[in-house]
Tab-separated table of C-alpha atoms in Angstrom:
chain	number	residue	atom	x	y	z
G	1	MET	CA	-8.628	-7.303	-28.000
G	2	ALA	CA	-9.439	-9.881	-25.360
G	3	HIS	CA	-9.977	-8.773	-21.793
G	4	VAL	CA	-10.088	-10.337	-18.369
G	5	GLN	CA	-13.623	-10.990	-17.158
G	6	THR	CA	-14.520	-8.206	-14.730
G	7	GLY	CA	-17.964	-9.158	-13.476
G	8	SER	CA	-20.946	-6.902	-14.018
G	9	ALA	CA	-20.737	-4.050	-16.504
G	10	LEU	CA	-20.334	-0.445	-15.469
G	11	SER	CA	-23.629	1.290	-14.803
G	12	PRO	CA	-24.427	4.777	-16.156
G	13	GLU	CA	-23.958	6.099	-12.611
G	14	ASP	CA	-20.509	4.498	-12.440
G	15	ARG	CA	-19.487	6.017	-15.772
G	16	GLU	CA	-20.747	9.406	-14.637
G	17	LEU	CA	-18.636	9.229	-11.478
G	18	ILE	CA	-15.571	8.029	-13.428
G	19	GLY	CA	-15.955	11.053	-15.690
G	20	LYS	CA	-15.967	13.361	-12.664
G	21	LEU	CA	-13.038	11.767	-10.856
G	22	PRO	CA	-10.097	13.415	-12.688
G	23	ASP	CA	-11.350	16.886	-11.736
G	24	ARG	CA	-12.240	15.780	-8.201
G	25	ILE	CA	-8.847	14.135	-7.652
G	26	SER	CA	-7.088	17.204	-9.064
G	27	LEU	CA	-9.013	19.338	-6.570
G	28	LEU	CA	-8.099	16.893	-3.812
G	29	ARG	CA	-4.399	17.209	-4.642
G	30	ASP	CA	-4.635	21.004	-4.665
G	31	ARG	CA	-6.286	21.088	-1.249
G	32	LEU	CA	-3.893	18.516	0.140
G	33	ARG	CA	-0.929	20.701	-0.881
G	34	LYS	CA	-2.178	23.275	1.627
G	35	LYS	CA	-1.324	20.841	4.411
G	36	VAL	CA	1.347	18.522	2.979
G	37	ILE	CA	4.337	19.929	1.084
G	38	GLY	CA	5.996	17.566	-1.346
G	39	GLN	CA	5.372	13.805	-1.106
G	40	GLU	CA	3.438	13.894	-4.398
G	41	GLU	CA	4.352	10.308	-5.290
G	42	THR	CA	3.462	9.059	-1.819
G	43	VAL	CA	0.063	10.749	-1.960
G	44	GLU	CA	-0.577	9.247	-5.398
G	45	GLN	CA	0.231	5.744	-4.158
G	46	LEU	CA	-1.964	6.211	-1.085
G	47	LEU	CA	-4.866	7.243	-3.319
G	48	ILE	CA	-4.393	4.215	-5.555
G	49	SER	CA	-4.247	1.878	-2.573
G	50	PHE	CA	-7.387	3.390	-1.046
G	51	VAL	CA	-9.410	3.294	-4.279
G	52	ALA	CA	-8.285	-0.311	-4.865
G	53	GLY	CA	-9.667	-1.242	-1.449
G	54	GLY	CA	-6.256	-2.299	-0.125
G	55	HIS	CA	-4.004	-1.270	2.725
G	56	ALA	CA	-0.624	0.453	2.612
G	57	LEU	CA	2.614	0.067	4.575
G	58	ILE	CA	4.871	3.109	4.634
G	59	VAL	CA	8.540	2.538	5.404
G	60	GLY	CA	10.319	5.765	6.228
G	61	VAL	CA	11.988	7.832	8.906
G	62	PRO	CA	9.917	9.934	11.347
G	63	GLY	CA	8.811	13.457	10.563
G	64	LEU	CA	7.644	13.007	6.969
G	65	ALA	CA	4.008	14.066	7.523
G	66	LYS	CA	2.546	10.559	7.486
G	67	THR	CA	-0.073	11.343	10.144
G	68	LEU	CA	-0.963	14.639	8.483
G	69	MET	CA	-1.385	12.941	5.106
G	70	ILE	CA	-3.841	10.302	6.257
G	71	ARG	CA	-5.811	12.696	8.471
G	72	SER	CA	-6.113	15.125	5.570
G	73	LEU	CA	-7.283	12.349	3.235
G	74	ALA	CA	-9.984	11.442	5.756
G	75	GLU	CA	-11.203	15.046	5.754
G	76	LEU	CA	-11.177	15.244	1.955
G	77	PHE	CA	-13.183	12.008	1.681
G	78	ASP	CA	-15.526	12.906	4.568
G	79	LEU	CA	-14.514	9.790	6.528
G	80	ASP	CA	-13.627	8.999	10.137
G	81	PHE	CA	-9.953	8.946	11.118
G	82	ALA	CA	-8.174	7.271	14.027
G	83	ARG	CA	-4.530	6.881	14.992
G	84	ILE	CA	-2.990	4.121	17.109
G	85	GLN	CA	0.556	4.407	18.404
G	86	PHE	CA	1.770	0.820	18.622
G	87	THR	CA	3.929	0.016	21.645
G	88	PRO	CA	5.335	-3.225	23.147
G	89	ASP	CA	2.689	-3.252	25.919
G	90	LEU	CA	-0.313	-2.701	23.616
G	91	MET	CA	-2.953	-5.410	23.983
G	92	PRO	CA	-5.484	-6.524	21.337
G	93	SER	CA	-8.369	-5.088	23.366
G	94	ASP	CA	-6.654	-1.683	23.292
G	95	ILE	CA	-7.330	-1.467	19.571
G	96	THR	CA	-10.406	-3.666	19.041
G	97	GLY	CA	-12.396	-2.646	22.103
G	98	THR	CA	-13.701	-4.590	25.085
G	99	THR	CA	-16.907	-5.864	26.664
G	100	LEU	CA	-17.915	-4.015	29.836
G	101	LEU	CA	-20.503	-4.763	32.496
G	102	ALA	CA	-22.757	-1.724	32.624
G	103	ARG	CA	-26.166	-0.767	33.991
G	104	ASN	CA	-29.054	-0.369	31.570
G	105	GLU	CA	-30.526	3.048	32.386
G	106	ALA	CA	-33.978	2.033	31.142
G	107	THR	CA	-34.367	-1.243	33.078
G	108	GLY	CA	-31.799	-0.809	35.835
G	109	GLN	CA	-30.407	-4.271	35.057
G	110	ARG	CA	-26.737	-5.001	34.575
G	111	GLU	CA	-25.742	-6.124	31.099
G	112	PHE	CA	-22.658	-6.638	28.994
G	113	ARG	CA	-21.996	-3.856	26.525
G	114	PHE	CA	-19.345	-3.703	23.829
G	115	GLN	CA	-17.230	-0.557	23.854
G	116	ARG	CA	-15.619	0.063	20.471
G	117	GLY	CA	-11.897	0.587	20.187
G	118	PRO	CA	-10.053	3.000	17.871
G	119	ILE	CA	-9.981	0.403	15.068
G	120	PHE	CA	-13.607	1.281	14.327
G	121	ALA	CA	-12.733	4.074	11.921
G	122	HIS	CA	-12.717	4.391	8.156
G	123	LEU	CA	-9.058	5.428	7.881
G	124	LEU	CA	-6.734	4.013	10.517
G	125	LEU	CA	-3.126	5.067	10.990
G	126	ALA	CA	-1.208	2.214	12.645
G	127	ASP	CA	1.960	4.027	13.694
G	128	GLU	CA	5.127	1.913	14.082
G	129	ILE	CA	3.228	-1.337	13.657
G	130	ASN	CA	6.356	-3.441	14.170
G	131	ARG	CA	6.712	-2.272	17.781
G	132	THR	CA	3.779	-4.319	19.049
G	133	PRO	CA	3.851	-8.069	19.841
G	134	PRO	CA	2.524	-10.665	17.370
G	135	LYS	CA	-0.655	-11.189	19.423
G	136	THR	CA	-1.731	-7.600	18.843
G	137	GLN	CA	-0.555	-7.693	15.236
G	138	ALA	CA	-2.838	-10.715	14.720
G	139	ALA	CA	-5.863	-8.713	15.871
G	140	LEU	CA	-5.079	-6.061	13.282
G	141	LEU	CA	-4.509	-8.751	10.643
G	142	GLU	CA	-8.037	-10.093	11.172
G	143	ALA	CA	-9.460	-6.605	10.716
G	144	MET	CA	-7.427	-6.035	7.544
G	145	GLU	CA	-8.436	-9.326	5.963
G	146	GLU	CA	-11.962	-9.967	7.277
G	147	HIS	CA	-13.101	-6.387	7.976
G	148	GLN	CA	-14.174	-7.487	11.435
G	149	VAL	CA	-12.744	-8.064	14.888
G	150	THR	CA	-13.587	-10.798	17.372
G	151	VAL	CA	-14.232	-9.718	20.954
G	152	GLY	CA	-15.491	-12.146	23.580
G	153	GLY	CA	-15.945	-14.780	20.905
G	154	LYS	CA	-18.341	-12.590	18.925
G	155	PRO	CA	-17.495	-10.990	15.562
G	156	GLN	CA	-17.886	-7.236	15.378
G	157	PRO	CA	-18.059	-5.960	11.777
G	158	LEU	CA	-16.223	-2.795	10.769
G	159	ASP	CA	-18.046	-0.044	8.925
G	160	PRO	CA	-16.930	0.218	5.275
G	161	PRO	CA	-14.727	1.549	3.904
G	162	PHE	CA	-11.829	0.391	6.083
G	163	PHE	CA	-8.303	1.425	5.134
G	164	VAL	CA	-5.153	0.813	7.180
G	165	LEU	CA	-2.040	2.894	6.683
G	166	ALA	CA	0.721	1.324	8.757
G	167	THR	CA	4.138	2.880	9.278
G	168	GLN	CA	7.444	1.216	9.992
G	169	ASN	CA	10.676	2.910	10.996
G	170	PRO	CA	13.576	1.339	9.034
G	171	ILE	CA	16.244	2.683	11.396
G	172	GLU	CA	15.414	1.563	14.930
G	173	GLN	CA	15.270	-2.232	15.200
G	174	GLU	CA	15.704	-2.718	18.955
G	175	GLY	CA	12.454	-3.748	20.620
G	176	THR	CA	10.661	-4.428	17.334
G	177	TYR	CA	8.819	-7.478	16.040
G	178	THR	CA	9.275	-8.367	12.391
G	179	LEU	CA	5.975	-8.447	10.532
G	180	PRO	CA	5.108	-12.014	9.475
G	181	VAL	CA	4.957	-12.780	5.768
G	182	THR	CA	1.213	-13.394	5.998
G	183	GLN	CA	0.650	-9.868	7.292
G	184	LEU	CA	2.997	-8.230	4.794
G	185	ASP	CA	1.075	-9.971	2.020
G	186	ARG	CA	-2.150	-8.317	3.217
G	187	PHE	CA	-0.756	-4.882	2.365
G	188	LEU	CA	-1.524	-3.893	-1.199
G	189	PHE	CA	1.421	-1.467	-1.308
G	190	GLN	CA	4.700	-0.943	0.459
G	191	ILE	CA	5.535	2.719	-0.005
G	192	ASP	CA	9.195	3.607	0.606
G	193	ILE	CA	9.775	7.278	1.329
G	194	GLY	CA	12.969	9.126	2.136
G	195	TYR	CA	14.043	12.606	3.062
G	196	PRO	CA	12.805	15.474	0.862
G	197	ASP	CA	15.137	17.125	-1.628
G	198	ASP	CA	16.762	20.452	-0.734
G	199	GLN	CA	14.150	22.678	-2.402
G	200	THR	CA	11.210	20.807	-0.879
G	201	GLU	CA	12.784	20.890	2.564
G	202	PHE	CA	13.359	24.633	2.199
G	203	ASP	CA	9.683	25.074	1.294
G	204	ILE	CA	8.629	23.008	4.305
G	205	VAL	CA	10.716	25.095	6.689
G	206	ALA	CA	9.620	28.361	5.078
G	207	THR	CA	5.891	27.629	5.221
G	208	THR	CA	5.452	25.465	8.325
G	209	THR	CA	4.363	28.317	10.548
G	210	ALA	CA	1.942	29.538	7.884
G	211	VAL	CA	0.033	26.273	7.417
G	212	ASP	CA	-3.696	26.760	7.825
G	213	ASP	CA	-5.074	24.489	10.567
G	214	ALA	CA	-8.652	24.876	9.360
G	215	PRO	CA	-10.372	21.596	8.321
G	216	LEU	CA	-10.218	20.737	4.645
G	217	GLU	CA	-13.441	20.789	2.666
G	218	ALA	CA	-14.426	17.333	1.408
G	219	VAL	CA	-14.228	16.699	-2.347
G	220	LEU	CA	-16.261	13.466	-2.261
G	221	GLY	CA	-19.102	12.572	0.071
G	222	GLY	CA	-19.288	9.269	1.905
G	223	ASP	CA	-21.786	7.740	-0.550
G	224	GLU	CA	-19.671	8.769	-3.541
G	225	VAL	CA	-16.574	7.251	-1.919
G	226	ARG	CA	-18.363	3.940	-1.344
G	227	GLN	CA	-19.584	3.935	-4.939
G	228	MET	CA	-16.060	4.710	-6.175
G	229	LEU	CA	-14.632	1.741	-4.285
G	230	THR	CA	-16.947	-0.674	-6.116
G	231	ILE	CA	-15.829	0.430	-9.604
G	232	PRO	CA	-12.246	-0.935	-9.984
G	233	ALA	CA	-13.385	-4.574	-9.969
G	234	ARG	CA	-15.322	-3.888	-13.200
G	235	ILE	CA	-12.499	-2.127	-15.060
G	236	ASN	CA	-11.126	-4.008	-18.081
G	237	VAL	CA	-7.553	-5.333	-18.069
G	238	PRO	CA	-6.007	-6.415	-21.409
G	239	ASP	CA	-4.851	-10.014	-21.409
G	240	ARG	CA	-1.318	-8.973	-22.368
G	241	LEU	CA	-0.946	-7.073	-19.073
G	242	VAL	CA	-2.279	-10.045	-17.128
G	243	ALA	CA	0.306	-12.197	-18.895
G	244	ARG	CA	3.115	-9.720	-18.135
G	245	ALA	CA	2.225	-9.526	-14.451
G	246	THR	CA	1.928	-13.296	-14.140
G	247	LYS	CA	5.218	-13.925	-15.944
G	248	LEU	CA	7.084	-11.442	-13.762
G	249	VAL	CA	5.664	-12.754	-10.484
G	250	ARG	CA	6.495	-16.339	-11.442
G	251	ALA	CA	10.021	-15.229	-12.362
G	252	THR	CA	10.598	-14.084	-8.761
G	253	ARG	CA	10.328	-17.674	-7.513
G	254	PRO	CA	13.782	-19.254	-7.464
G	255	ASP	CA	12.432	-22.795	-7.361
G	256	GLU	CA	10.803	-22.379	-10.768
G	257	ASN	CA	14.108	-21.537	-12.481
G	258	ALA	CA	12.429	-18.700	-14.373
G	259	SER	CA	15.077	-16.117	-13.492
G	260	THR	CA	18.789	-16.385	-12.789
G	261	SER	CA	18.683	-13.245	-10.630
G	262	ALA	CA	15.944	-14.788	-8.498
G	263	LYS	CA	18.142	-17.806	-7.820
G	264	GLU	CA	21.039	-15.510	-6.889
G	265	TRP	CA	19.278	-12.966	-4.669
G	266	ILE	CA	15.825	-14.218	-3.554
G	267	LEU	CA	14.988	-16.605	-0.707
G	268	TRP	CA	11.343	-16.936	-1.730
G	269	GLY	CA	9.282	-15.146	-4.320
G	270	ALA	CA	5.840	-13.607	-4.571
G	271	GLY	CA	2.631	-15.641	-4.487
G	272	PRO	CA	-0.527	-15.392	-6.612
G	273	ARG	CA	-1.842	-12.514	-4.481
G	274	ALA	CA	0.944	-10.389	-5.973
G	275	VAL	CA	-0.612	-10.662	-9.445
G	276	GLN	CA	-4.016	-9.809	-8.017
G	277	SER	CA	-2.545	-6.794	-6.226
G	278	ILE	CA	-0.744	-5.480	-9.310
G	279	LEU	CA	-3.876	-5.715	-11.454
G	280	GLY	CA	-6.179	-4.391	-8.724
G	281	ALA	CA	-3.945	-1.371	-8.170
G	282	ALA	CA	-3.675	-0.787	-11.931
G	283	ARG	CA	-7.476	-0.785	-12.171
G	284	ALA	CA	-7.688	1.770	-9.350
G	285	ARG	CA	-5.177	4.042	-11.091
G	286	ALA	CA	-7.232	3.853	-14.276
G	287	VAL	CA	-10.367	4.848	-12.344
G	288	ILE	CA	-8.593	7.827	-10.779
G	289	ALA	CA	-7.526	8.921	-14.266
G	290	GLY	CA	-11.117	8.663	-15.532
G	291	ARG	CA	-10.529	5.614	-17.752
G	292	THR	CA	-12.468	2.368	-18.061
G	293	GLU	CA	-9.511	0.245	-19.167
G	294	VAL	CA	-6.051	-0.349	-17.754
G	295	ASP	CA	-3.072	0.661	-19.903
G	296	ASP	CA	0.687	0.111	-19.722
G	297	SER	CA	1.311	3.267	-17.683
G	298	ASP	CA	-0.943	1.927	-14.908
G	299	TYR	CA	1.024	-1.333	-14.819
G	300	GLU	CA	4.371	0.461	-14.664
G	301	GLU	CA	3.379	2.864	-11.898
G	302	VAL	CA	1.960	0.262	-9.490
G	303	LEU	CA	4.418	-2.575	-10.098
G	304	LEU	CA	7.151	-1.809	-7.543
G	305	PRO	CA	4.977	-0.776	-4.562
G	306	ALA	CA	2.756	-3.831	-5.126
G	307	LEU	CA	5.644	-6.296	-5.427
G	308	ARG	CA	8.649	-5.161	-3.369
G	309	HIS	CA	7.381	-6.381	0.027
G	310	ARG	CA	6.359	-9.762	-1.380
G	311	VAL	CA	9.925	-10.678	-2.387
G	312	GLN	CA	12.094	-11.984	0.451
G	313	LEU	CA	15.792	-11.466	-0.232
G	314	ASN	CA	18.346	-13.999	0.943
G	315	TYR	CA	21.277	-13.405	3.299
G	316	HIS	CA	23.654	-12.792	0.420
G	317	ALA	CA	21.477	-9.943	-0.894
G	318	GLU	CA	21.113	-8.420	2.563
G	319	ALA	CA	24.880	-8.582	3.101
G	320	GLU	CA	25.421	-6.789	-0.218
G	321	GLY	CA	22.864	-4.101	0.695
G	322	VAL	CA	20.629	-5.017	-2.224
G	323	HIS	CA	17.119	-3.528	-2.353
G	324	PRO	CA	14.132	-5.562	-3.677
G	325	ASP	CA	13.554	-2.890	-6.344
G	326	GLN	CA	16.999	-3.604	-7.739
G	327	VAL	CA	16.365	-7.329	-8.016
G	328	ILE	CA	12.957	-6.731	-9.614
G	329	ALA	CA	14.637	-4.475	-12.181
G	330	LEU	CA	17.174	-7.205	-12.960
G	331	ILE	CA	14.473	-9.834	-13.342
G	332	ARG	CA	12.381	-7.605	-15.606
G	333	HIS	CA	15.361	-7.086	-17.886
G	334	GLU	CA	16.112	-10.796	-18.002
G	335	ILE	CA	12.593	-11.862	-18.972
G	336	GLY	CA	12.036	-8.950	-21.375
G	337	ASP	CA	9.220	-7.321	-19.435
G	338	GLY	CA	9.565	-4.010	-21.281
G	339	ALA	CA	12.187	-2.742	-18.817
G	340	SER	CA	15.558	-1.418	-19.899
G	341	ALA	CA	18.751	-2.538	-18.233
G	342	PRO	CA	19.028	-1.134	-14.704
G	343	GLY	CA	20.451	2.372	-14.602
G	344	THR	CA	18.708	3.638	-17.750
G	345	GLY	CA	15.364	5.256	-18.333
G	346	LYS	CA	12.856	6.238	-15.639
G	347	GLU	CA	13.454	4.390	-12.375
G	348	SER	CA	12.765	4.798	-8.692
G	349	ALA	CA	15.623	5.872	-6.449
G	350	PRO	CA	16.274	2.318	-5.158
G	351	ALA	CA	16.114	0.903	-8.695
G	352	ARG	CA	18.804	3.310	-9.904
G	353	GLY	CA	21.198	1.554	-7.551
G	354	ALA	CA	20.738	-1.602	-9.622
G	355	LYS	CA	23.173	-0.199	-12.196
G	356	ALA	CA	26.166	-1.147	-10.056
G	357	LEU	CA	24.611	-4.505	-9.235
G	358	TRP	CA	24.021	-5.122	-12.943
G	359	GLY	CA	27.669	-4.373	-13.712
G	360	LYS	CA	28.812	-6.936	-11.168
G	361	TRP	CA	26.424	-9.471	-12.661
G	362	ILE	CA	27.650	-8.916	-16.240
G	363	GLU	CA	31.255	-9.202	-15.073
G	364	LYS	CA	30.584	-12.517	-13.334
G	365	TRP	CA	27.993	-14.202	-15.550
G	366	GLY	CA	27.691	-12.252	-18.793
G	367	ASP	CA	24.453	-10.712	-20.080
G	368	PRO	CA	21.672	-13.196	-19.213
G	369	ALA	CA	18.973	-11.411	-21.215
G	370	PRO	CA	19.280	-13.500	-24.439
G	371	ARG	CA	18.575	-16.699	-22.497
G	372	PHE	CA	15.160	-15.446	-21.379
G	373	ARG	CA	13.787	-14.107	-24.670
């Protein structure tokens, strides 16, 4: 079977670490459950995003343990953690740092000295990122893309690894600044989380006062983490999965006439970085599972979080309350991407709502699937 070129081959050390990872990740999940109750899917997607070397945007209401999750991951990976609460008056220098005029204790002379800001951490929680003005968002965008910040005209490199988990409250919109498309595209995943189910919420309430505040013991050292982050780029991806991802992403673009649903619901579709993100995340999931090749389950699990924020719905879709997951499910069914008609099989909570949307579509247009096969 043909495969995508993945650069240099895996070294014996890489294969040894891949063999250890399933047990290490299982231990990580067990230790994380001591601090975070529920949110298993969210934790899994955060792990995939981190191992893939990407960043994650979490969209959800307050009080869902987002800060606790990322701080706990930092402890389990033996990495530095920082949290920034974004506010309308936050300036770029508040997160990147600033240059100060200080006295050199050895020579007694005054000199300029760079004082690092909170962005100089391995795992950064950017809380309510849409509450800060575009100027400050741009400073974070440079760090996310270039792994450096510019202060006083001089670049200041960030210590690897550098992972941003940004949160966005979907309820309060007053006093917020919509994230530009260019910044949304820099996030590998958009992770949508909602309220816990009744049993999970009962467990949270019952055990909150009993949570152990002691630091978590690391499951991977810093050197092992850095080695792990270099592996996904060398994991094999079958050509058929590359073709599926490319076909689906192209079908989200209404101007290419590849999908009737895209023309009906989408203002603009995903760009080439979406394909790269899907395959990069699938490689990371394979590494976490201890495999050296991506399979169909990896593709299925990473598809929605890697694609939903790269599809801009039009005004008609927003007026109808349509979710991007629903439109993606419709498009997949139309082009025969191995997905059943919306409302059947295993689907995310937003995708299950596509059943009603699908019924309206059939009533108006008929089943479009035969035209795309």
